[in-house]
Coordinates of N, CA and C in Angstrom, one line a residue:
M429 N 3.6 35.0 50.4 CA 4.7 35.2 51.7 C 4.0 35.9 52.8
S430 N 4.5 35.7 53.8 CA 3.9 36.3 55.1 C 4.8 37.8 55.4
H431 N 3.9 38.6 55.9 CA 4.7 39.7 56.1 C 4.8 40.1 57.5
F432 N 5.9 40.1 57.8 CA 6.5 40.5 59.2 C 6.0 42.0 59.8
S433 N 6.0 41.9 61.0 CA 5.8 43.1 61.7 C 7.0 43.9 61.9
N434 N 6.9 45.0 62.6 CA 8.3 45.8 62.7 C 9.0 45.2 63.8
D435 N 8.4 44.6 64.8 CA 8.9 44.0 65.8 C 9.7 42.6 65.3
D436 N 9.1 42.0 64.3 CA 10.1 40.8 63.9 C 11.2 41.2 62.9
H437 N 11.4 42.4 62.3 CA 12.1 42.8 61.7 C 13.3 43.1 62.4
E438 N 12.9 43.8 63.7 CA 13.9 44.3 64.6 C 14.7 43.0 65.2
L439 N 13.8 42.0 65.4 CA 14.4 40.8 66.0 C 15.2 40.1 65.0
V440 N 15.0 40.1 63.7 CA 15.6 39.4 62.6 C 17.0 40.3 62.6
D441 N 17.1 41.3 62.6 CA 18.2 42.5 62.5 C 19.2 42.2 63.9
F442 N 18.7 41.9 64.8 CA 19.5 41.8 66.1 C 20.1 40.4 66.1
L443 N 19.4 39.3 65.5 CA 19.8 38.1 65.6 C 20.8 37.7 64.6
K444 N 20.9 38.6 63.7 CA 21.7 38.8 62.5 C 23.1 39.4 62.9
Q445 N 22.9 40.4 63.7 CA 24.0 41.3 64.1 C 24.8 40.3 65.1
H446 N 23.9 39.6 65.9 CA 24.7 39.1 67.1 C 25.0 37.2 66.9
R447 N 24.7 37.1 65.8 CA 24.9 35.5 65.5 C 26.5 35.1 65.8
P448 N 26.7 33.8 66.2 CA 28.1 33.6 66.5 C 28.7 33.3 65.1
S449 N 30.1 33.1 65.0 CA 30.7 33.2 64.1 C 31.0 31.3 63.9
V450 N 31.1 30.9 62.8 CA 31.0 29.4 62.4 C 32.5 29.1 62.8
P451 N 32.7 27.9 63.2 CA 34.1 27.4 63.6 C 34.8 27.1 62.5
A452 N 35.7 27.2 62.5 CA 36.8 26.8 61.2 C 36.7 25.3 61.0
A453 N 36.7 24.5 59.9 CA 36.9 23.2 59.8 C 38.1 22.5 60.1
D454 N 38.1 21.4 60.8 CA 39.5 20.6 61.2 C 40.0 20.0 59.8
P455 N 41.0 20.5 59.5 CA 41.9 19.9 58.3 C 41.9 18.4 58.2
A456 N 42.3 17.9 59.5 CA 42.6 16.3 59.4 C 41.2 15.8 59.8
L457 N 39.8 16.2 59.8 CA 38.8 15.3 60.5 C 38.4 14.3 59.2
E458 N 38.9 14.5 57.9 CA 38.7 13.5 56.9 C 39.5 12.4 57.1
D459 N 40.9 12.7 57.4 CA 41.9 11.5 57.4 C 41.4 10.8 58.8
R460 N 41.0 11.5 60.1 CA 40.6 10.6 61.0 C 39.3 9.8 61.0
L461 N 38.4 10.2 60.0 CA 37.2 9.6 59.7 C 37.7 8.3 59.1
F462 N 38.4 8.4 58.0 CA 38.9 7.4 57.4 C 39.6 6.4 58.1
D463 N 40.6 6.8 58.9 CA 41.4 6.0 60.0 C 40.5 5.2 60.9
A464 N 39.4 5.8 61.3 CA 38.4 4.9 62.2 C 37.6 3.9 61.5
I465 N 37.3 4.4 60.1 CA 36.3 3.3 59.4 C 37.3 2.0 59.2
A466 N 38.6 2.4 58.8 CA 39.5 1.1 58.4 C 39.9 0.4 59.5
A467 N 40.0 1.0 60.8 CA 40.4 0.2 61.9 C 39.0 -0.6 62.7
T468 N 37.9 -0.2 61.9 CA 36.8 -1.2 62.6 C 36.9 -2.5 61.9
A469 N 36.4 -3.4 62.5 CA 36.6 -4.8 62.1 C 35.5 -5.1 61.3
Q470 N 35.7 -5.5 59.6 CA 34.7 -5.7 58.8 C 34.9 -7.2 58.6
P471 N 33.4 -8.0 58.5 CA 33.8 -9.4 58.1 C 34.0 -9.4 56.6
T472 N 35.2 -10.2 56.5 CA 35.9 -10.1 55.2 C 35.3 -11.5 54.5
S473 N 35.3 -12.6 55.1 CA 35.1 -14.0 54.6 C 33.3 -14.2 54.5
L474 N 32.9 -15.0 53.5 CA 31.5 -15.3 53.5 C 31.0 -15.9 54.6
A475 N 31.8 -16.6 55.6 CA 31.6 -17.3 56.5 C 31.0 -16.4 57.9
D476 N 32.1 -15.3 57.7 CA 32.0 -14.2 58.8 C 30.6 -13.5 58.2
R477 N 30.2 -13.3 57.4 CA 29.1 -12.5 57.1 C 28.0 -13.5 57.3
R478 N 28.0 -14.7 57.2 CA 26.7 -15.6 57.4 C 26.7 -15.7 58.9
A479 N 27.8 -15.7 59.7 CA 27.5 -15.8 61.2 C 26.9 -14.4 61.6
S480 N 27.3 -13.4 61.2 CA 26.7 -12.1 61.6 C 25.0 -12.2 61.3
R481 N 24.8 -12.6 60.0 CA 23.5 -12.8 59.6 C 22.7 -13.7 60.6
S482 N 23.3 -14.9 61.1 CA 22.4 -15.8 62.0 C 22.5 -15.2 63.2
K483 N 23.3 -14.4 63.8 CA 23.2 -13.7 65.0 C 22.2 -12.6 64.8
R484 N 22.0 -12.1 63.9 CA 20.8 -11.1 63.6 C 19.4 -11.8 63.6
S485 N 19.6 -13.1 62.9 CA 18.1 -13.6 62.7 C 17.5 -14.3 64.1
V486 N 18.8 -14.6 65.0 CA 18.5 -15.1 66.4 C 18.1 -13.8 67.2
A487 N 18.6 -13.0 67.0 CA 18.2 -11.6 67.8 C 16.7 -11.0 67.8
W488 N 16.3 -11.4 66.4 CA 15.0 -10.9 66.4 C 13.8 -12.0 66.6
L489 N 14.1 -13.3 66.5 CA 13.5 -14.4 67.0 C 13.2 -14.4 68.3
V490 N 14.1 -13.7 69.4 CA 13.6 -13.8 70.8 C 12.4 -13.1 71.0
P491 N 12.5 -11.7 70.7 CA 11.5 -10.9 71.1 C 10.2 -11.5 70.3
S492 N 10.1 -12.0 69.4 CA 9.1 -12.5 68.5 C 8.6 -13.6 69.4
A493 N 9.4 -14.5 69.8 CA 8.9 -15.8 70.8 C 8.3 -15.3 71.9
I494 N 8.8 -14.2 72.7 CA 8.4 -13.6 73.8 C 6.9 -13.3 73.5
A495 N 6.7 -12.3 72.5 CA 5.4 -11.8 72.2 C 4.3 -12.9 71.9
A496 N 5.0 -13.8 71.1 CA 3.9 -14.9 70.8 C 3.6 -15.9 72.1
G497 N 4.2 -16.0 72.9 CA 4.0 -16.9 74.3 C 3.1 -15.8 74.7
L498 N 3.3 -14.5 75.0 CA 2.3 -13.7 75.6 C 1.0 -13.9 75.0
V499 N 0.7 -13.6 73.9 CA -0.5 -13.8 73.2 C -1.2 -15.3 73.5
A500 N -0.3 -16.3 73.2 CA -0.8 -17.5 73.4 C -1.3 -17.8 75.0
T501 N -0.6 -17.1 75.8 CA -0.8 -17.4 77.3 C -2.5 -16.7 77.4
V502 N -2.6 -15.3 76.8 CA -3.9 -14.7 77.1 C -5.0 -15.2 76.6
V503 N -4.9 -15.8 75.4 CA -5.9 -16.3 74.4 C -6.1 -18.0 75.2
G504 N -5.1 -18.7 75.7 CA -5.1 -19.9 76.4 C -6.0 -19.8 77.5
Y505 N -5.6 -18.6 78.4 CA -6.2 -18.2 79.6 C -7.9 -18.0 79.7
R506 N -8.1 -17.3 78.6 CA -9.7 -16.8 78.3 C -10.5 -17.9 78.0
T507 N -9.6 -18.7 76.9 CA -10.4 -20.2 76.5 C -10.6 -21.2 77.5
L508 N -9.7 -21.3 78.4 CA -9.7 -22.5 79.2 C -10.5 -22.0 80.6
M509 N -10.7 -20.7 80.9 CA -11.3 -20.4 82.1 C -13.0 -21.2 82.2
P510 N -13.4 -21.5 82.9 CA -14.8 -22.2 83.0 C -15.9 -21.0 83.0
A511 N -16.8 -21.3 82.3 CA -17.8 -20.3 82.5 C -18.6 -20.2 83.7
Q512 N -18.9 -19.1 83.9 CA -19.8 -18.8 85.3 C -20.9 -19.2 85.2
P513 N -21.4 -20.1 86.0 CA -22.9 -21.1 86.1 C -23.8 -19.8 86.2
S514 N -25.1 -20.3 85.9 CA -26.0 -19.4 85.8 C -26.9 -19.5 87.5
A515 N -27.8 -18.6 87.6 CA -28.5 -19.0 89.1 C -29.2 -20.4 89.0
T516 N -29.8 -20.7 87.6 CA -30.6 -22.0 88.0 C -29.6 -23.2 88.1
E517 N -28.4 -23.0 87.2 CA -27.6 -24.2 87.9 C -27.0 -24.4 89.0
L518 N -27.1 -23.0 89.6 CA -26.5 -23.2 91.0 C -27.2 -23.5 92.1
A519 N -28.6 -23.1 91.6 CA -29.6 -23.7 92.6 C -29.7 -25.1 92.5
S520 N -29.6 -25.7 91.3 CA -29.9 -27.0 90.9 C -28.7 -27.8 91.7
L521 N -27.6 -27.3 91.5 CA -26.2 -28.0 92.4 C -26.5 -27.8 93.8
E522 N -26.9 -26.8 94.3 CA -27.2 -26.7 95.6 C -28.4 -28.0 96.2
A523 N -29.3 -27.9 95.4 CA -30.4 -28.7 95.9 C -30.0 -30.3 95.9
F524 N -29.2 -30.4 94.7 CA -28.4 -32.0 94.9 C -27.4 -32.3 95.7
V525 N -26.6 -31.2 96.3 CA -25.8 -31.5 97.3 C -26.5 -31.8 98.7
E526 N -27.4 -30.8 98.8 CA -28.2 -30.9 100.1 C -29.2 -32.2 100.1
S527 N -29.6 -32.6 98.9 CA -30.4 -33.7 99.0 C -29.3 -35.3 99.5
N528 N -28.2 -34.7 98.8 CA -27.3 -35.8 99.2 C -26.9 -35.9 100.6
W529 N -26.7 -34.9 101.1 CA -26.1 -34.8 102.4 C -27.1 -35.3 103.4
Q530 N -28.4 -34.7 103.0 CA -29.3 -35.2 104.1 C -29.7 -36.7 103.9
G531 N -29.4 -37.2 102.7 CA -29.5 -38.9 102.7 C -28.5 -39.7 103.5
T532 N -27.2 -39.1 103.4 CA -26.2 -39.6 104.0 C -26.4 -39.5 105.6
L533 N -27.2 -38.5 106.1 CA -27.3 -38.1 107.5 C -28.5 -39.1 107.9
N534 N -29.5 -39.2 107.4 CA -30.7 -40.0 107.7 C -30.5 -41.5 107.0
N535 N -29.7 -42.0 106.8 CA -29.4 -43.4 106.5 C -29.4 -44.2 107.9
T536 N -30.4 -44.5 108.2 CA -30.5 -45.4 109.6 C -30.8 -46.9 109.6
S537 N -30.6 -47.4 108.3 CA -30.6 -49.0 107.9 C -29.5 -49.6 108.4
D538 N -29.7 -50.9 109.1 CA -28.6 -51.7 109.4 C -27.8 -52.3 108.7
E539 N -28.0 -52.2 107.3 CA -27.1 -52.7 106.3 C -25.7 -52.0 106.0
A540 N -24.7 -52.7 105.8 CA -23.6 -52.4 105.6 C -23.3 -51.4 104.5
P541 N -22.7 -50.1 104.8 CA -22.9 -48.9 103.9 C -22.5 -49.5 102.5
F542 N -21.7 -50.4 102.3 CA -21.0 -50.6 101.0 C -21.8 -51.9 100.3
G543 N -22.8 -52.5 101.0 CA -23.7 -53.5 100.4 C -22.8 -54.9 100.7
D544 N -23.0 -55.7 99.9 CA -22.3 -57.0 99.9 C -20.7 -56.8 99.8
V545 N -20.2 -56.0 99.2 CA -18.9 -56.0 98.9 C -18.1 -55.8 100.3
A546 N -18.6 -55.2 101.4 CA -17.9 -55.0 102.4 C -18.0 -56.0 103.7
T547 N -19.1 -57.3 103.2 CA -19.1 -58.3 104.0 C -18.3 -59.4 103.7
N548 N -17.6 -59.3 102.6 CA -16.9 -60.2 102.1 C -15.6 -60.3 102.7

């Protein structure tokens, strides 16, 4: 056991001397509690109990569905995001676009742009 200093004993004695008195118990408290319990509507039939169980089962399904939806959204977003192209892929794409653009600007032939299809 721990040994208290003299200051602690003085504090304990002071608190014992000045502690408040315990209030008297209400003699009608037990009757009021039983009356309140009896007044509370209790499901008596089996159908009432099943209905209350089904309400509880739906109540826990809603937050679970929300959480599952959030997880699916985060996972789906991560998997469906396109990968960032590398520097070589970007350079290849840029060269392709530039060569096609230059090809359309430098096309000086007198042929129809769509070949035989446009002349029909």
